[in-house]
Coordinates of C-alpha atoms and ligand atoms in Angstrom, one line a residue:
M1 CA 151.8 79.2 60.1
Q2 CA 152.4 78.3 56.5
S3 CA 149.1 78.1 54.4
G4 CA 148.3 76.1 51.5
S5 CA 145.9 76.9 48.6
N6 CA 142.9 76.0 50.4
D7 CA 143.7 78.6 53.1
P8 CA 145.6 81.4 51.1
F9 CA 145.0 84.0 53.9
E10 CA 145.9 82.3 57.0
L11 CA 142.2 82.7 58.3
E12 CA 142.5 81.2 61.7
A13 CA 145.6 83.0 62.7
M14 CA 144.3 86.3 60.8
T15 CA 141.0 86.2 62.6
A16 CA 142.7 85.7 66.0
L17 CA 144.9 88.7 65.3
R18 CA 141.7 90.7 64.3
R19 CA 140.3 90.0 67.8
D20 CA 143.5 90.6 69.5
L21 CA 143.9 94.0 68.0
H22 CA 140.2 94.7 68.7
A23 CA 141.0 93.9 72.3
H24 CA 143.9 96.2 72.4
P25 CA 142.8 99.5 70.5
E26 CA 145.2 102.2 70.4
L27 CA 144.4 106.1 69.3
G28 CA 145.7 107.8 66.6
F29 CA 149.7 108.3 66.6
E30 CA 149.9 106.0 69.6
E31 CA 149.5 102.6 67.5
V32 CA 152.9 101.5 69.1
R33 CA 151.7 97.9 69.9
T34 CA 149.7 97.6 66.7
S35 CA 152.4 98.9 64.3
A36 CA 154.9 96.8 66.1
I37 CA 152.7 93.6 65.1
V38 CA 152.3 94.9 61.6
A39 CA 156.0 95.4 61.1
E40 CA 156.7 91.8 62.5
K41 CA 154.1 90.1 60.4
L42 CA 155.6 91.9 57.3
S43 CA 159.1 91.2 58.0
E44 CA 158.4 87.6 58.9
A45 CA 157.1 87.3 55.3
G46 CA 160.1 88.7 53.7
I47 CA 158.5 92.1 53.1
E48 CA 160.8 95.1 53.6
V49 CA 159.5 97.3 56.2
H50 CA 159.9 101.2 56.8
R51 CA 159.0 102.0 60.4
G52 CA 157.9 105.4 61.9
L53 CA 156.7 107.2 58.9
G54 CA 154.1 109.7 60.3
K55 CA 155.2 108.6 64.0
T56 CA 153.5 105.3 64.1
G57 CA 153.0 104.7 60.3
I58 CA 154.4 101.6 58.6
V59 CA 155.2 101.1 54.9
G60 CA 155.8 97.7 53.5
T61 CA 157.5 97.2 50.2
L62 CA 157.1 94.1 47.9
K63 CA 158.8 94.2 44.6
I64 CA 158.6 91.3 42.3
G65 CA 159.9 90.9 38.8
T66 CA 160.7 93.7 36.3
G67 CA 157.4 95.4 36.0
T68 CA 157.7 99.2 36.4
R69 CA 154.2 100.0 37.5
R70 CA 154.0 101.0 41.3
I71 CA 150.7 100.9 43.5
A72 CA 150.0 101.6 47.0
L73 CA 147.3 99.8 49.2
R74 CA 146.2 101.7 52.4
A75 CA 144.9 100.4 55.6
D76 CA 144.2 102.5 58.7
M77 CA 145.2 101.3 62.2
D78 CA 143.7 103.6 64.8
A79 CA 140.8 103.4 67.4
L80 CA 138.5 106.0 68.6
A81 CA 138.1 107.5 72.2
M82 CA 135.1 105.9 73.4
P83 CA 134.1 103.0 75.6
E84 CA 133.0 99.6 74.1
L85 CA 129.6 98.7 75.5
A86 CA 129.0 95.5 74.0
D87 CA 130.2 92.2 75.7
R88 CA 132.2 90.1 73.6
L89 CA 135.2 87.8 74.3
Y90 CA 137.8 90.0 72.8
K91 CA 136.1 93.3 74.2
S92 CA 138.6 96.4 74.4
E93 CA 140.8 95.9 77.4
T94 CA 141.8 99.6 77.3
P95 CA 139.5 102.1 78.9
N96 CA 137.6 104.5 76.5
T97 CA 139.5 103.4 73.5
M98 CA 137.5 101.2 71.0
H99 CA 137.9 99.8 67.5
A100 CA 134.4 101.4 66.6
C101 CA 135.2 102.0 62.8
G102 CA 136.6 98.6 61.8
H103 CA 140.1 99.6 61.4
D104 CA 141.4 96.6 63.0
G105 CA 139.8 94.6 60.3
H106 CA 141.4 96.7 57.6
T107 CA 144.9 96.2 59.2
V108 CA 144.4 92.5 59.1
M109 CA 142.9 92.3 55.8
L110 CA 145.8 94.0 54.4
L111 CA 148.4 92.1 56.2
A112 CA 146.9 88.9 55.2
A113 CA 147.0 90.1 51.4
A114 CA 150.6 91.2 51.8
R115 CA 151.7 87.7 53.4
H116 CA 149.9 85.9 50.5
L117 CA 151.6 87.9 47.6
A118 CA 154.9 87.5 49.4
R119 CA 154.5 83.8 49.2
T120 CA 153.0 83.3 45.8
R121 CA 155.0 86.2 44.2
N122 CA 152.5 85.9 41.1
F123 CA 152.9 89.7 39.9
S124 CA 155.5 91.9 38.3
G125 CA 156.0 95.3 39.8
T126 CA 156.0 97.2 43.0
V127 CA 153.4 97.3 45.9
Q128 CA 153.7 99.7 48.8
F129 CA 151.4 98.4 51.8
I130 CA 150.5 101.5 53.9
F131 CA 149.6 101.0 57.5
Q132 CA 148.3 104.5 58.4
P133 CA 148.1 106.0 61.9
A134 CA 145.5 108.4 63.0
E135 CA 142.9 108.4 60.5
E136 CA 140.2 109.6 62.9
G137 CA 141.0 113.3 62.6
R138 CA 144.3 113.5 63.8
G139 CA 146.0 113.9 60.5
G140 CA 147.8 110.4 59.9
A141 CA 147.8 110.5 56.2
K142 CA 148.9 114.1 56.1
A143 CA 151.8 113.5 58.4
M144 CA 153.0 110.5 56.3
L145 CA 152.8 112.7 53.1
E146 CA 154.7 115.4 55.0
Q147 CA 157.5 113.3 55.9
G148 CA 158.1 112.2 52.3
F149 CA 155.9 109.2 51.7
L150 CA 155.7 110.0 47.9
Q151 CA 159.5 110.7 47.6
L152 CA 160.4 107.7 49.5
F153 CA 157.8 105.4 47.9
P154 CA 156.7 106.9 44.5
V155 CA 153.5 105.1 43.2
D156 CA 151.3 105.5 40.1
A157 CA 148.1 104.9 42.0
V158 CA 146.8 104.3 45.6
Y159 CA 144.0 102.4 46.7
G160 CA 141.8 102.5 50.0
L161 CA 139.0 100.2 51.4
H162 CA 136.5 100.7 54.1
N163 CA 134.0 98.3 55.6
M164 CA 130.5 99.1 55.3
P165 CA 127.4 97.5 57.2
G166 CA 124.3 96.8 55.1
L167 CA 126.5 95.2 52.2
A168 CA 127.2 91.5 52.6
T169 CA 130.5 90.4 53.6
N170 CA 131.1 89.0 50.0
E171 CA 129.7 92.1 48.4
M172 CA 131.7 95.3 47.4
A173 CA 130.8 98.8 46.2
V174 CA 133.1 100.5 43.8
V175 CA 131.8 103.9 42.5
V176 CA 133.6 106.5 40.4
G177 CA 133.6 110.2 41.5
P178 CA 132.9 111.6 44.9
Q179 CA 132.7 109.2 48.0
L180 CA 133.3 111.0 51.0
A181 CA 132.9 114.9 51.7
S182 CA 135.7 117.4 52.5
S183 CA 135.5 118.5 56.1
D184 CA 136.8 122.2 56.9
S185 CA 136.2 124.4 59.6
W186 CA 135.5 128.1 59.6
T187 CA 135.2 131.1 62.1
V188 CA 134.2 134.7 61.7
T189 CA 134.9 137.3 64.4
F190 CA 132.8 140.5 64.0
K191 CA 134.5 143.4 65.9
G192 CA 132.2 146.3 66.6
I193 CA 132.3 149.1 69.3
G194 CA 130.8 148.0 72.6
T195 CA 128.5 150.3 74.2
H196 CA 125.6 150.5 76.6
G197 CA 122.6 148.6 75.7
A198 CA 120.7 151.5 76.1
K199 CA 122.8 153.7 73.7
P200 CA 123.3 151.5 70.7
H201 CA 123.9 154.8 68.5
L202 CA 127.0 155.4 70.5
G203 CA 128.6 152.3 69.2
R204 CA 128.7 149.7 66.4
D205 CA 126.6 146.5 67.2
A206 CA 128.5 143.3 66.3
I207 CA 125.6 141.2 67.6
T208 CA 123.2 142.4 65.1
A209 CA 125.8 142.1 62.4
A210 CA 126.2 138.5 63.6
G211 CA 122.4 137.8 63.5
H212 CA 122.2 139.0 59.6
F213 CA 125.6 136.8 59.0
L214 CA 123.8 133.7 60.4
A215 CA 120.8 134.0 58.2
A216 CA 122.7 135.3 55.2
I217 CA 125.2 132.4 55.0
H218 CA 122.3 129.9 54.1
T219 CA 121.8 131.8 50.8
I220 CA 125.3 130.4 49.9
V221 CA 124.3 126.8 49.2
A222 CA 120.8 128.0 48.1
R223 CA 121.6 130.5 45.7
V224 CA 125.4 130.5 44.7
V225 CA 126.2 126.8 44.8
D226 CA 125.0 124.7 41.6
P227 CA 121.8 123.1 42.7
L228 CA 122.9 119.9 41.4
Q229 CA 126.1 119.9 43.7
P230 CA 125.9 119.0 47.2
A231 CA 127.2 121.2 49.9
V232 CA 126.6 122.0 53.6
I233 CA 127.6 125.1 55.6
S234 CA 126.6 125.0 59.3
A235 CA 127.3 127.3 62.0
C236 CA 127.9 125.2 65.1
A237 CA 129.3 127.7 67.7
L238 CA 128.5 131.3 68.6
D239 CA 130.2 133.4 71.4
A240 CA 129.2 136.7 72.4
G241 CA 128.5 138.9 75.5
D242 CA 127.6 137.8 79.0
F243 CA 124.3 136.9 80.6
K244 CA 125.3 138.6 83.8
A245 CA 125.6 142.0 81.7
L246 CA 122.3 142.3 79.7
N247 CA 122.8 145.9 79.4
V248 CA 126.2 145.6 77.5
I249 CA 126.5 145.3 73.8
P250 CA 129.8 143.7 73.5
D251 CA 132.8 144.5 71.3
T252 CA 133.1 141.2 69.4
V253 CA 131.0 138.1 68.4
R254 CA 132.7 134.9 67.3
I255 CA 130.9 132.4 65.1
G256 CA 132.3 129.1 63.9
G257 CA 131.2 126.0 62.0
T258 CA 131.9 123.3 59.4
A259 CA 131.8 123.3 55.6
R260 CA 131.4 120.2 53.4
A261 CA 131.5 119.5 49.7
Y262 CA 132.1 116.9 47.2
T263 CA 134.2 118.5 44.7
P264 CA 137.3 120.7 45.0
E265 CA 135.5 123.5 43.0
V266 CA 132.5 123.6 45.5
R267 CA 135.1 123.4 48.4
D268 CA 136.9 126.4 47.0
Q269 CA 133.5 128.3 46.3
L270 CA 132.4 127.7 50.1
E271 CA 135.7 129.2 51.3
K272 CA 135.3 132.2 49.1
E273 CA 131.5 132.8 49.6
I274 CA 131.6 132.5 53.5
G275 CA 134.2 135.3 53.4
I276 CA 132.2 137.6 51.1
V277 CA 129.2 137.4 53.1
A278 CA 131.2 138.0 56.2
Q279 CA 132.8 141.0 54.8
G280 CA 129.6 142.2 53.2
I281 CA 127.7 142.1 56.4
A282 CA 130.6 143.8 58.3
A283 CA 130.5 146.5 55.9
T284 CA 126.7 147.0 56.0
F285 CA 126.8 147.5 59.7
G286 CA 130.1 149.2 60.0
V287 CA 132.1 146.6 61.9
E288 CA 134.8 144.6 61.0
A289 CA 135.2 140.9 60.2
D290 CA 138.2 138.5 60.6
Y291 CA 137.5 135.4 58.7
N292 CA 139.4 132.1 58.7
F293 CA 138.7 129.0 56.9
L294 CA 140.8 125.9 58.0
R295 CA 141.1 123.2 55.3
R296 CA 141.1 119.9 57.2
I297 CA 140.4 117.1 55.0
P298 CA 139.6 117.3 51.1
P299 CA 136.8 115.3 49.5
V300 CA 137.7 111.6 48.5
V301 CA 136.8 111.6 44.7
N302 CA 137.7 108.3 42.9
H303 CA 139.7 108.7 39.8
P304 CA 138.0 107.1 36.6
D305 CA 140.9 105.0 35.7
A306 CA 141.7 103.7 39.3
T307 CA 138.1 103.0 39.9
Q308 CA 137.9 100.9 36.7
R309 CA 140.9 98.7 38.0
A310 CA 139.4 98.5 41.4
L311 CA 136.0 97.4 40.0
H312 CA 137.4 94.6 37.9
A313 CA 139.3 93.3 41.0
A314 CA 136.2 93.6 43.1
A315 CA 134.2 91.8 40.5
A316 CA 136.7 89.0 40.4
A317 CA 137.3 88.7 44.2
T318 CA 133.6 88.6 45.1
G319 CA 132.5 86.5 42.2
R320 CA 129.2 88.7 42.0
S321 CA 128.1 91.9 40.8
V322 CA 129.7 95.1 42.4
V323 CA 127.5 97.9 43.7
T324 CA 128.2 100.9 41.4
D325 CA 125.6 103.2 42.6
F326 CA 126.4 103.4 46.4
P327 CA 125.6 106.7 47.5
P328 CA 128.5 109.0 48.8
S329 CA 128.8 109.8 52.5
T330 CA 128.9 113.1 54.4
A331 CA 131.8 111.8 56.6
G332 CA 135.4 112.3 55.5
D333 CA 138.6 110.2 55.3
D334 CA 142.1 111.4 55.2
F335 CA 142.9 108.9 52.4
A336 CA 142.0 112.0 50.5
F337 CA 145.3 113.2 50.8
F338 CA 146.9 110.3 49.0
S339 CA 144.3 110.4 46.2
A340 CA 144.9 114.0 45.7
E341 CA 148.4 113.3 44.8
V342 CA 148.0 110.4 42.6
P343 CA 145.0 108.7 40.9
G344 CA 143.1 106.8 43.6
A345 CA 139.9 104.7 44.4
Y346 CA 138.4 104.2 47.7
V347 CA 136.1 101.1 47.6
W348 CA 133.4 99.8 50.2
L349 CA 133.6 96.0 51.6
G350 CA 130.5 94.8 53.2
N351 CA 130.3 93.9 57.0
G352 CA 127.1 92.3 56.9
P353 CA 123.7 93.5 58.5
A354 CA 124.2 96.1 61.2
V355 CA 123.9 93.9 64.3
D356 CA 121.4 95.7 66.8
G357 CA 121.6 98.7 64.4
A358 CA 125.3 99.4 65.4
L359 CA 126.9 101.4 62.8
H360 CA 130.4 103.0 62.6
H361 CA 131.4 104.8 65.6
N362 CA 128.7 103.2 67.8
S363 CA 129.9 101.8 71.0
R364 CA 128.7 98.4 70.0
Y365 CA 130.2 98.3 66.4
D366 CA 132.4 95.4 65.4
F367 CA 134.1 94.4 62.2
N368 CA 132.9 91.3 61.0
D369 CA 135.5 88.6 60.7
E370 CA 133.6 87.0 57.7
A371 CA 134.7 89.8 55.6
I372 CA 138.5 89.1 56.1
P373 CA 138.8 86.7 53.0
T374 CA 136.8 88.9 50.7
G375 CA 138.9 92.0 51.7
A376 CA 142.1 90.0 51.5
R377 CA 141.3 88.5 48.1
F378 CA 140.2 91.9 46.7
W379 CA 143.7 93.4 47.5
T380 CA 145.4 90.3 46.1
T381 CA 143.3 90.3 43.0
L382 CA 143.9 94.0 42.5
V383 CA 147.8 93.7 42.6
E384 CA 147.8 90.5 40.3
Q385 CA 145.5 92.4 37.7
E386 CA 147.1 95.7 38.2
L387 CA 150.8 94.3 38.0
P388 CA 150.4 91.3 35.8
A389 CA 153.3 88.8 35.9
Ligands
ZN1 ZN1 135.7 106.1 61.6
ZN2 ZN1 137.1 104.4 59.5

């Protein structure tokens, strides 16, 4: 499987591997087969492999020359718990499991780049290739960091890449600042004094308090957050009383929802202000409020220096102008945990037109193999520019 200069990324083999991974998707922290293949392909190329960081995570280390700068490149490996509905030769063979976000492509592009860099050795410094488990809401990045990623593999910068339908497969978008929103959960439990529905004056009505709270939380984004800063607060669950007891005012009402922001400051503000409204409404109605805000994923905010470096590499790798005004997404990515620790940049690589309108997490979505050379070239160019020989 040696490849010459006209096939720097072993395209035939890597395309076959991408389709093999697509046919054998694995959920977060269950990427046993995938990570074994990754580890084998890295070792085979002479790259040092650390297995089992964050359960099924893999880190490949390639140190060349005397350069002191160290960078990390991150790919995610997990699939989603959903059925694949499109018919294709390499359709998922695992029930209700599907690579509907293109992480099969991310894995292969980073592998192709790592193998190329190990052959050509045209840089000086250290590259850590992160093959992360469980990006889709199961906490893979956090697990790798909690198990000492930065202590074991200290780096000066970290880069991530995600496929994006709508951009051409030889096109990239690299934008400074917020890319993906924070994704946090909150709950409020109003505790009153339950009583007969006919005698509200004998209790303390948590339901009425909850009604005022639901209306009042929308004043946070409208009246408290800077109008030029995007933010979302939504109540998404409500639990109180019993439809079989419509003459009973219940003791408690539980409300839960999501909060999203693009900056750490607005995120802090949402956490604080939801609590202020909950406690204020509770005081008004003489009930109590228990408030919890669960920080799940911070926003992905591209660092100016790392973004500039990624931008140069993207321009050189694609040979065309890079999109620099691509709008942020309200989705989240736990790459944010890495880029919260060291300067980071998260870039978009085109996946071609959305086939049959299928976007990320659609049961017909597929990574476009034509993007493999662009993605692999972006990674190798970034390393060679970042860590000049
Ligand atoms: Zn996804
Ligand atoms: Zn994804």
